[in-house]
Amino acid sequence: MAQTLSTLAYLVASVLFIMALRGLSNPETSRQGNLYGMVGMGIAIAATLLKPGMGAGGIVLVLAGLAIGGTIGTLLAQRIQMTSLPQLVAAFHSLVGMAAVFVAAAAFYSPESFGIGYAGNIKAASLVEMSLGLAIGAITFSGSVIAFAKLDGRMSGSPILFKGQHMLNAALGALLLVLVIAFVATGSPILFWLIALLSFALGFLLIIPIGGADMPVVVSMLNSYSGWAAAGIGFTIGNLLLIVTGALVGASGAILSYIMCKGMNRSIINVLLGGFGSDSGAAAGPGAGTADRAPVKAGSPEDAAYIMKNAQKIIIVPGYGMAVAQAQQVVREMADLLKKEGAEISYAIHPVAGRMPGHMNVLLAEANVPYDEVHELEEINAEFADADVAYVIGANDVTNPAAKTDKTSAIYGMPILDVERAKTVFFVKRGMASGYAGVDNELFFRPNTMMLFGDAKKVTQQIVQSLQK
Amino acid sequence: MNPQQIAVEAASISDRAALLAEHARQLAETAAPIAAAAEPFLLLLTIFLMACFVGYYVVWNVTPALHSPLMGVTNAISSVIVVGAILATGLADSWAAKAFGFIAVTLASVNIFGGFMVTRRMLAMFKKKGS
């Protein structure tokens, strides 16, 4: 295929990718959007395979790689549980990073295939772009491996901190810069691999101080990096499609990181410096600091069922704890029974519910909760005032009014769901432990709050049983 | 002014014009290789920045409910890096480059297929009330 034709094909693919993202503005158009993305990718691959100079041997090799990788990818995508989605995405990011490293290496050892010079005599500008793509790709790889290990529980979610950590990272960053400059000046293969090694180490060191609960930000950030890595490679080999797609993905990941940070009222710097939170979040002992307060009111599932049976408007507030207990299905059953009793049910989702952006929406959709019953914080917050019941399951910090009133609180300024304004608030919790921010929730002690102690799934099941009576 | 004077003036003006033209030609000659080197990069940079803006506006329009599928899709499309990998596998003479290309094709394919498939699975679950 002539050069012009393949460039044209890449242009079509870029437009299709933009349309794929555009489709996600609404669940109804999203499925078609995904299809556009697939078609775009198909066109890009076909156009590349049809370029002049592609030997039969090369094409066979490429098809073999596509078949092997495609089979593995399809199997992974079909088998993964939706609760493990964040791990899968982190693992996928690491692969993009590694692919970027290998493409950079291929361009370094065979620059003539990409028209950027000859082995040992590559254009300086291309070397700059190559080292950028290489470094970002390598950081994406090792950073994503750590994020995967933390999310998958293969490694403790608690932050790993040591003295002089940030100084070490800054020094390594400066060293990386020096290596890049030397590499551009000399084009030495040893420096190429040193840049790769140093970037691997840097990616690893950048992510280990970040706590398990901050992983939503990290996953979004690595999503962004994988885009910038693709764009860097695009500049290296002068490919328009890689540049456009890299920019789209980079922007997308950056926006998601911003949304996640805003949902926690933390700056990205604060998240990156790390040291916040642990994996389980039950750091504070049960009942800590409760001595001088009114006793909490604990209720039985039967009490809750009775109150909800007579309620008109019920808002369910699910948190990650619900997903851990695998309670989403039974929550939906409870909602169905209450709808039969004439109640209006909606779900309120905090931006940082779940372990990646939008995770909770997927988990609820999987349990057959219609998406038009699920609302974001800004949409639903005003409605708590008219609600008879707020059913908080597996969430804590995101409902804590201290975020609005207590300037000394670790979560001060974080947007919260105003469950306190509902007539009755149910908290389904295992015990009195505080959330991952380690802050007491004064809501537990309010007269309109009833605590339902126990496993999220079991408690909800018992409510379902009493509703069926 | 007599015709002779006018002729002299005209001659000197034309001389100066010729000189200027010669200067311009020399400038253009020195500038050409620089422009040729800078132009493709500037063009790519322009495309890159424009695409950043497009991405910014399109992604803010994505409904928050679909942020997980958004990550799935962006994951899949960022593997368009496979284009570079295919070029390396198919065009490179060096066996090292061919091998790197092949590994990159395989890794990126896991992502392409995995990313689009998992997104499809997610999106299939989003249903409206009563449907």
XYZ file of C-alpha atoms in Angstrom:
600
model
C 0.000 0.000 0.000
C 1.371 3.378 -0.946
C 2.490 5.803 1.752
C -0.448 8.168 1.167
C -2.971 5.373 1.477
C -1.566 4.107 4.759
C -1.458 7.647 6.158
C -5.081 8.009 5.145
C -5.930 4.742 6.875
C -4.215 5.983 10.044
C -6.281 9.168 9.856
C -9.488 7.128 9.616
C -8.374 5.038 12.587
C -7.669 8.193 14.659
C -11.155 9.496 13.932
C -12.676 6.141 14.877
C -10.781 6.185 18.186
C -12.113 9.659 18.965
C -15.617 8.393 18.154
C -15.041 5.415 20.469
C -14.420 7.800 23.361
C -17.294 10.022 22.254
C -19.661 7.045 22.444
C -18.997 6.716 26.151
C -20.942 9.894 26.880
C -24.029 7.681 27.192
C -24.503 3.973 28.002
C -26.788 3.654 24.963
C -24.143 4.767 22.468
C -21.223 3.229 24.309
C -21.487 -0.254 22.820
C -21.295 1.195 19.338
C -18.368 3.329 20.440
C -16.455 0.238 21.491
C -17.158 -1.243 18.063
C -15.706 1.873 16.406
C -12.593 1.381 18.485
C -12.239 -2.229 17.320
C -12.741 -1.290 13.673
C -10.188 1.511 14.026
C -7.645 -0.888 15.458
C -8.358 -3.404 12.680
C -7.793 -0.734 10.024
C -4.559 0.405 11.674
C -3.152 -3.129 11.817
C -4.233 -3.996 8.268
C -2.807 -0.773 6.822
C 0.519 -1.429 8.526
C 0.691 -5.016 7.307
C 0.038 -3.852 3.724
C 2.898 -1.334 3.715
C 5.495 -1.775 0.951
C 8.522 -3.816 1.946
C 6.629 -6.134 4.313
C 8.056 -9.560 3.658
C 5.968 -12.711 3.887
C 8.124 -13.929 6.760
C 7.510 -10.729 8.718
C 3.777 -10.907 8.122
C 3.648 -14.512 9.370
C 5.580 -13.498 12.470
C 3.205 -10.582 13.137
C 0.129 -12.774 12.673
C 1.621 -15.313 15.066
C 2.166 -12.585 17.676
C -1.380 -11.300 17.176
C -2.787 -14.816 17.571
C -0.817 -15.624 20.725
C -1.444 -12.264 22.390
C -5.050 -12.133 21.212
C -5.833 -15.548 22.686
C -4.299 -14.675 26.047
C -6.048 -11.292 26.130
C -9.444 -12.721 25.221
C -9.206 -15.465 27.828
C -8.177 -12.971 30.527
C -11.015 -10.612 29.630
C -13.596 -13.393 29.706
C -12.499 -14.956 32.978
C -11.813 -11.908 35.125
C -14.260 -11.144 37.938
C -15.544 -7.595 37.938
C -14.253 -7.036 41.482
C -10.743 -7.733 40.134
C -11.098 -5.287 37.267
C -8.586 -2.769 38.700
C -5.875 -5.446 38.858
C -6.545 -6.453 35.269
C -6.342 -2.859 34.080
C -3.084 -2.335 35.990
C -1.651 -5.490 34.416
C -2.703 -4.298 30.963
C -1.003 -0.943 31.541
C 2.223 -2.729 32.346
C 2.033 -4.511 28.993
C 1.644 -1.236 27.078
C 4.689 0.083 28.935
C 6.732 -3.011 28.112
C 5.628 -2.923 24.473
C 6.817 0.701 24.294
C 10.224 -0.364 25.646
C 10.538 -3.096 23.020
C 9.437 -0.859 20.145
C 11.984 1.745 21.254
C 14.632 -0.996 21.305
C 13.603 -2.174 17.831
C 13.810 1.399 16.540
C 17.249 1.732 18.108
C 18.625 -1.436 16.533
C 16.939 -0.973 13.172
C 16.461 2.771 12.642
C 16.370 2.418 8.852
C 13.022 0.554 9.080
C 11.494 3.709 10.513
C 13.437 6.195 8.366
C 15.202 7.852 11.287
C 18.798 7.229 10.218
C 21.152 4.242 10.207
C 22.386 2.000 12.975
C 25.005 3.921 14.934
C 24.001 7.152 13.220
C 20.484 8.072 14.341
C 19.234 11.664 14.178
C 19.642 13.496 17.478
C 15.985 14.568 17.557
C 14.901 10.962 17.124
C 17.177 9.895 19.962
C 15.531 12.443 22.263
C 12.080 11.167 21.347
C 13.229 7.571 21.627
C 14.605 8.029 25.132
C 11.360 9.747 26.190
C 9.235 6.876 24.885
C 11.624 4.368 26.442
C 11.735 6.036 29.871
C 7.980 6.625 30.144
C 7.292 3.097 28.896
C 9.661 1.551 31.437
C 8.234 3.638 34.311
C 4.713 2.643 33.235
C 5.746 -1.013 33.243
C 7.326 -1.293 36.683
C 4.869 1.161 38.273
C 1.931 -0.869 36.950
C 3.461 -4.115 38.182
C 3.576 -2.657 41.710
C 0.032 -1.280 41.387
C -1.109 -4.721 40.223
C 0.612 -6.461 43.146
C -0.918 -4.057 45.665
C -4.425 -4.283 44.185
C -4.263 -8.053 43.871
C -3.138 -8.473 47.474
C 0.131 -10.086 46.394
C 1.886 -7.297 48.212
C 0.798 -5.383 51.290
C -1.205 -2.280 50.496
C 0.509 -0.330 53.232
C 2.835 2.389 52.029
C 6.519 1.474 51.988
C 8.426 4.449 53.320
C 12.080 4.913 54.186
C 14.295 7.789 55.105
C 15.462 9.972 52.236
C 13.020 8.315 49.828
C 12.038 11.498 48.019
C 15.657 12.649 47.869
C 16.629 9.313 46.324
C 13.844 9.595 43.724
C 14.871 13.155 42.876
C 18.508 12.093 42.534
C 17.563 9.176 40.284
C 15.403 11.518 38.222
C 18.372 13.870 37.751
C 20.597 10.919 36.858
C 18.038 9.825 34.271
C 18.222 13.262 32.687
C 22.027 13.066 32.539
C 21.854 9.616 30.946
C 19.388 10.859 28.331
C 21.671 13.758 27.414
C 24.675 11.446 27.163
C 22.649 8.987 25.100
C 21.572 11.684 22.636
C 25.188 12.819 22.306
C 26.708 9.375 21.784
C 23.912 7.008 20.726
C 25.541 4.268 22.768
C 23.614 0.990 23.264
C 24.903 0.679 26.840
C 23.316 4.025 27.699
C 20.075 2.906 26.029
C 19.789 -0.076 28.367
C 20.939 1.958 31.366
C 18.071 4.390 30.746
C 15.705 1.415 30.601
C 17.032 -0.053 33.861
C 16.983 3.239 35.724
C 13.431 3.944 34.549
C 12.303 0.505 35.721
C 13.779 1.270 39.155
C 12.171 4.705 39.197
C 8.703 3.356 38.354
C 9.047 0.851 41.169
C 10.223 3.453 43.693
C 7.541 5.969 42.710
C 4.647 3.615 43.428
C 5.746 1.722 46.574
C 5.116 4.648 48.984
C 1.511 4.984 47.815
C -1.086 3.270 49.996
C -3.579 0.672 48.744
C -6.521 3.023 49.148
C -4.928 5.578 46.814
C -4.676 3.013 44.036
C -7.600 4.522 42.057
C -5.448 7.597 41.492
C -2.394 5.500 40.669
C -4.274 3.353 38.158
C -5.620 6.468 36.418
C -2.191 8.050 36.428
C -0.565 4.975 34.900
C -3.348 4.968 32.326
C -2.201 8.465 31.429
C 1.482 7.406 31.333
C 0.734 4.544 28.969
C -0.741 7.138 26.611
C 2.279 9.437 26.836
C 4.555 6.440 26.213
C 2.634 5.646 23.016
C 2.873 9.292 21.948
C 6.628 9.295 22.635
C 7.063 6.259 20.403
C 4.831 7.978 17.839
C 7.225 10.933 17.723
C 10.208 8.598 17.467
C 8.929 6.749 14.431
C 7.016 9.739 13.034
C 3.624 8.063 13.163
C 0.547 10.287 13.286
C -1.817 7.619 14.625
C 0.378 6.812 17.628
C 0.723 10.491 18.455
C -3.011 11.189 18.268
C -3.988 8.088 20.224
C -1.281 8.656 22.814
C -2.528 12.196 23.358
C -6.141 11.016 23.723
C -5.220 8.342 26.258
C -2.832 10.637 28.098
C -5.499 13.323 28.440
C -8.082 10.777 29.524
C -5.915 9.317 32.281
C -4.960 12.788 33.488
C -8.609 13.822 33.774
C -9.501 10.644 35.664
C -6.611 11.224 38.096
C -7.845 14.773 38.636
C -11.415 13.589 39.303
C -10.185 10.971 41.779
C -7.994 13.483 43.618
C -10.858 15.953 43.804
C -13.116 13.223 45.178
C -10.693 12.884 48.081
C -9.821 16.590 48.296
C -6.140 15.739 47.913
C -3.620 17.135 45.491
C -1.894 14.785 43.088
C 1.418 15.709 44.726
C 0.051 14.709 48.115
C -1.027 11.335 46.691
C 2.307 10.760 44.947
C 4.361 11.549 48.018
C 2.437 8.701 49.556
C 2.237 7.356 53.055
C -1.556 7.690 53.283
C -3.762 4.785 54.369
C -3.299 1.040 54.448
C -5.012 -1.815 52.644
C -7.665 -2.825 55.153
C -8.255 0.580 56.663
C -9.187 -0.834 60.069
C -6.237 0.906 61.668
C -8.033 2.429 64.621
C -9.205 0.019 67.288
C -12.936 -0.668 67.604
C -14.804 1.877 69.601
C -11.830 4.205 69.888
C -12.721 7.493 71.514
C -16.324 6.571 72.141
C -16.281 6.820 75.939
C -17.598 10.365 76.228
C -20.305 10.014 73.629
C -23.871 8.827 73.595
C -24.079 5.087 73.042
C -24.674 3.980 69.480
C -28.050 2.537 68.630
C -27.690 -0.938 67.222
C -30.634 -2.481 65.437
C -31.558 -5.870 64.064
C -32.161 -6.622 60.381
C -35.844 -7.128 61.281
C -36.060 -3.570 62.624
C -34.451 -2.280 59.445
C -36.836 -4.303 57.276
C -39.823 -2.914 59.179
C -38.694 0.694 58.792
C -37.827 0.310 55.129
C -41.137 -1.406 54.368
C -42.873 1.778 55.415
C -40.489 4.131 53.631
C -41.353 6.039 50.474
C -37.923 7.020 49.303
C -34.793 4.989 49.962
C -31.268 5.853 48.890
C -28.668 3.092 48.967
C -25.052 4.205 49.472
C -22.690 1.391 48.454
C -18.962 1.467 49.184
C -16.092 -0.829 48.405
C -16.974 -2.927 51.483
C -20.116 -4.057 49.681
C -18.042 -5.364 46.808
C -15.617 -7.113 49.162
C -18.558 -8.892 50.817
C -19.986 -9.712 47.351
C -23.277 -8.233 48.533
C -24.339 -6.348 45.379
C -26.668 -9.116 44.161
C -28.542 -9.390 47.447
C -28.717 -5.590 47.745
C -30.467 -5.538 44.387
C -32.878 -8.281 45.616
C -33.667 -6.129 48.644
C -34.275 -3.143 46.371
C -36.623 -5.206 44.183
C -38.704 -6.273 47.201
C -38.870 -2.701 48.482
C -39.980 -1.476 45.069
C -42.873 -3.942 45.281
C -43.784 -2.319 48.599
C -44.024 0.964 46.723
C -40.734 2.549 47.663
C -38.649 4.600 45.282
C -35.072 3.304 45.204
C -31.957 5.065 44.047
C -28.244 4.519 44.523
C -25.725 7.222 45.406
C -22.126 6.765 44.270
C -19.199 8.729 45.615
C -16.449 9.455 43.048
C -13.938 7.328 44.981
C -16.221 4.393 45.772
C -14.487 1.267 44.521
C -10.911 0.694 43.498
C -10.889 2.447 40.142
C -12.933 5.229 38.544
C -16.473 4.021 37.871
C -15.819 0.620 39.469
C -18.943 0.736 41.650
C -21.163 1.490 38.645
C -19.852 -1.631 36.907
C -20.369 -3.766 40.020
C -23.969 -2.559 40.354
C -24.614 -3.023 36.636
C -23.326 -6.583 36.971
C -25.916 -7.183 39.699
C -28.590 -6.004 37.210
C -29.181 -2.649 38.847
C -30.568 -0.398 36.088
C -28.074 2.388 35.400
C -30.736 5.103 35.562
C -31.247 4.322 39.260
C -27.558 4.983 39.952
C -26.586 8.603 40.535
C -23.392 10.552 41.050
C -22.797 12.650 44.129
C -23.711 16.029 42.610
C -26.904 14.665 41.078
C -28.306 13.082 44.201
C -26.938 14.963 47.183
C -29.896 17.348 47.425
C -32.300 14.406 47.555
C -31.152 13.020 50.896
C -33.246 15.694 52.625
C -36.464 14.103 51.265
C -35.308 10.535 51.786
C -36.876 8.380 54.473
C -33.976 5.983 54.600
C -30.304 6.080 53.654
C -28.895 2.536 53.569
C -25.114 2.834 53.829
C -23.395 -0.446 53.055
C -19.624 -0.817 53.102
C -19.005 2.940 53.024
C -17.885 5.190 55.855
C -15.544 8.136 55.236
C -17.558 9.342 52.242
C -20.535 10.022 54.543
C -18.631 11.616 57.417
C -19.894 15.155 58.176
C -16.517 15.946 59.770
C -15.361 16.576 56.216
C -17.544 19.678 56.264
C -17.291 20.841 59.855
C -14.022 19.709 61.436
C -11.069 21.652 60.058
C -8.612 19.434 61.921
C -9.954 16.230 60.344
C -7.804 14.317 57.868
C -10.707 14.296 55.441
C -11.690 17.969 55.827
C -12.845 19.413 52.514
C -13.613 16.081 50.891
C -17.019 16.138 49.177
C -19.365 13.817 51.072
C -22.764 12.252 50.558
C -25.219 14.018 52.882
C -26.772 10.861 54.313
C -27.199 12.608 57.675
C -30.146 14.514 56.225
C -32.218 11.394 55.645
C -34.882 10.601 58.280
C -33.218 7.316 59.200
C -29.674 6.248 58.415
C -28.655 2.585 58.463
C -24.979 1.722 58.602
C -24.141 -1.863 57.731
C -20.729 -2.439 59.279
C -18.712 -5.191 60.879
C -17.791 -3.109 63.906
C -17.039 0.388 65.059
C -13.666 0.661 63.297
C -13.048 3.863 61.412
C -12.586 4.090 57.664
C -9.268 4.085 55.869
C -8.600 7.711 56.740
C -8.611 6.674 60.410
C -11.291 9.234 61.330
C -14.227 8.621 63.678
C -17.633 9.066 62.123
C -19.894 11.067 64.430
C -22.911 9.950 62.412
C -22.795 6.613 64.237
C -23.837 8.406 67.417
C -26.726 10.447 66.010
C -30.240 9.637 67.224
C -31.492 9.017 63.666
C -28.751 6.477 62.960
C -29.152 2.764 63.452
C -26.126 0.506 63.207
C -26.595 -2.923 61.669
C -23.551 -4.848 62.810
C -22.440 -7.813 60.752
C -21.260 -8.938 57.354
C -22.759 -6.768 54.598
C -24.077 -9.751 52.668
C -25.506 -11.613 55.678
C -27.240 -8.552 57.129
C -28.827 -7.693 53.791
C -29.873 -11.326 53.313
C -31.610 -11.242 56.689
C -33.421 -8.056 55.685
C -34.532 -9.748 52.476
C -35.852 -12.702 54.505
C -37.884 -10.475 56.823
C -39.231 -8.501 53.877
C -40.430 -11.748 52.300
C -42.428 -12.698 55.377
C 15.312 65.819 -14.195
C 16.749 64.928 -17.564
C 16.329 61.540 -19.158
C 19.992 60.705 -18.588
C 19.668 61.217 -14.839
C 16.510 59.073 -14.774
C 18.330 56.335 -16.615
C 21.182 56.425 -14.071
C 18.733 56.329 -11.161
C 16.835 53.457 -12.703
C 20.043 51.554 -13.270
C 21.129 51.974 -9.660
C 17.693 50.929 -8.388
C 17.770 47.833 -10.510
C 21.250 47.061 -9.252
C 20.088 47.336 -5.673
C 17.058 45.184 -6.448
C 19.305 42.542 -7.935
C 21.486 42.649 -4.843
C 18.454 42.269 -2.578
C 17.202 39.384 -4.643
C 20.594 37.736 -4.336
C 20.469 38.219 -0.522
C 16.988 36.769 -0.345
C 18.095 33.798 -2.410
C 21.041 33.141 -0.117
C 18.834 33.441 2.976
C 16.329 31.034 1.514
C 19.114 28.601 0.716
C 20.446 28.627 4.280
C 16.938 28.431 5.745
C 15.711 25.552 3.585
C 17.510 22.669 5.322
C 16.648 24.091 8.751
C 12.995 24.426 7.796
C 12.987 20.952 6.308
C 14.286 19.540 9.573
C 11.958 21.542 11.800
C 8.799 21.217 9.751
C 7.894 17.547 10.280
C 8.520 17.843 13.999
C 6.467 21.025 14.269
C 3.713 19.377 12.262
C 3.708 16.353 14.586
C 3.792 18.610 17.625
C 0.804 20.551 16.283
C -1.125 17.335 15.727
C -0.160 16.154 19.212
C -1.350 19.331 20.921
C -4.596 19.391 18.944
C -5.222 15.766 19.888
C -4.628 16.638 23.559
C -7.373 19.244 23.307
C -9.733 16.875 21.513
C -9.060 14.263 24.199
C -9.667 16.790 26.955
C -13.082 17.841 25.680
C -14.232 14.389 24.638
C -13.261 12.797 27.950
C -14.991 15.450 30.060
C -18.124 14.460 28.166
C -17.861 10.851 29.251
C -20.468 10.081 31.871
C -18.845 9.219 35.254
C -20.821 5.963 35.324
C -18.703 4.769 32.395
C -15.278 5.701 33.718
C -14.257 2.052 34.089
C -15.171 1.203 30.485
C -13.322 4.395 29.503
C -10.193 2.959 31.066
C -10.800 -0.296 29.230
C -11.110 1.444 25.873
C -8.148 3.765 26.378
C -6.138 0.751 27.430
C -7.035 -1.047 24.236
C -6.373 1.898 21.944
C -3.089 2.857 23.582
C -1.903 -0.516 22.307
C -1.973 1.017 18.848
C 1.741 1.002 19.607
C 1.409 -2.363 17.855
C 1.817 -0.380 14.618
C 5.418 0.380 15.557
C 5.916 -3.217 16.606
C 4.579 -4.534 13.279
C 6.867 -2.204 11.316
C 9.846 -3.457 13.306
C 8.896 -7.110 12.844
C 8.170 -6.765 9.138
C 10.765 -4.274 7.938
C 13.806 -4.690 10.179
C 16.885 -6.478 8.857
C 18.508 -6.972 12.234
C 17.357 -10.079 14.039
C 17.455 -8.285 17.378
C 15.012 -5.653 16.127
C 12.775 -8.356 14.607
C 12.695 -10.211 17.926
C 11.929 -7.048 19.910
C 9.183 -6.255 17.418
C 7.667 -9.719 17.740
C 7.600 -9.547 21.553
C 6.028 -6.076 21.373
C 3.366 -7.313 18.910
C 2.472 -10.145 21.285
C 2.312 -7.928 24.389
C 0.262 -5.252 22.638
C -2.137 -7.880 21.255
C -2.936 -9.126 24.761
C -3.999 -5.577 25.500
C -5.890 -4.928 22.295
C -8.026 -8.039 22.546
C -8.218 -8.005 26.349
C -9.060 -4.297 26.509
C -11.823 -4.333 23.922
C -13.302 -7.615 25.200
C -13.426 -6.587 28.843
C -14.978 -3.256 27.846
C -17.573 -5.074 25.794
C -18.369 -7.267 28.787
C -18.751 -4.229 31.036
C -20.908 -2.268 28.612
C -23.213 -5.223 28.006
C -24.186 -5.081 31.694
C -25.392 -1.478 31.657
C -29.153 -1.735 31.236
C -31.977 0.726 31.613
C -34.932 0.308 33.977
C -37.365 -2.298 32.692
C -35.146 -3.575 29.889
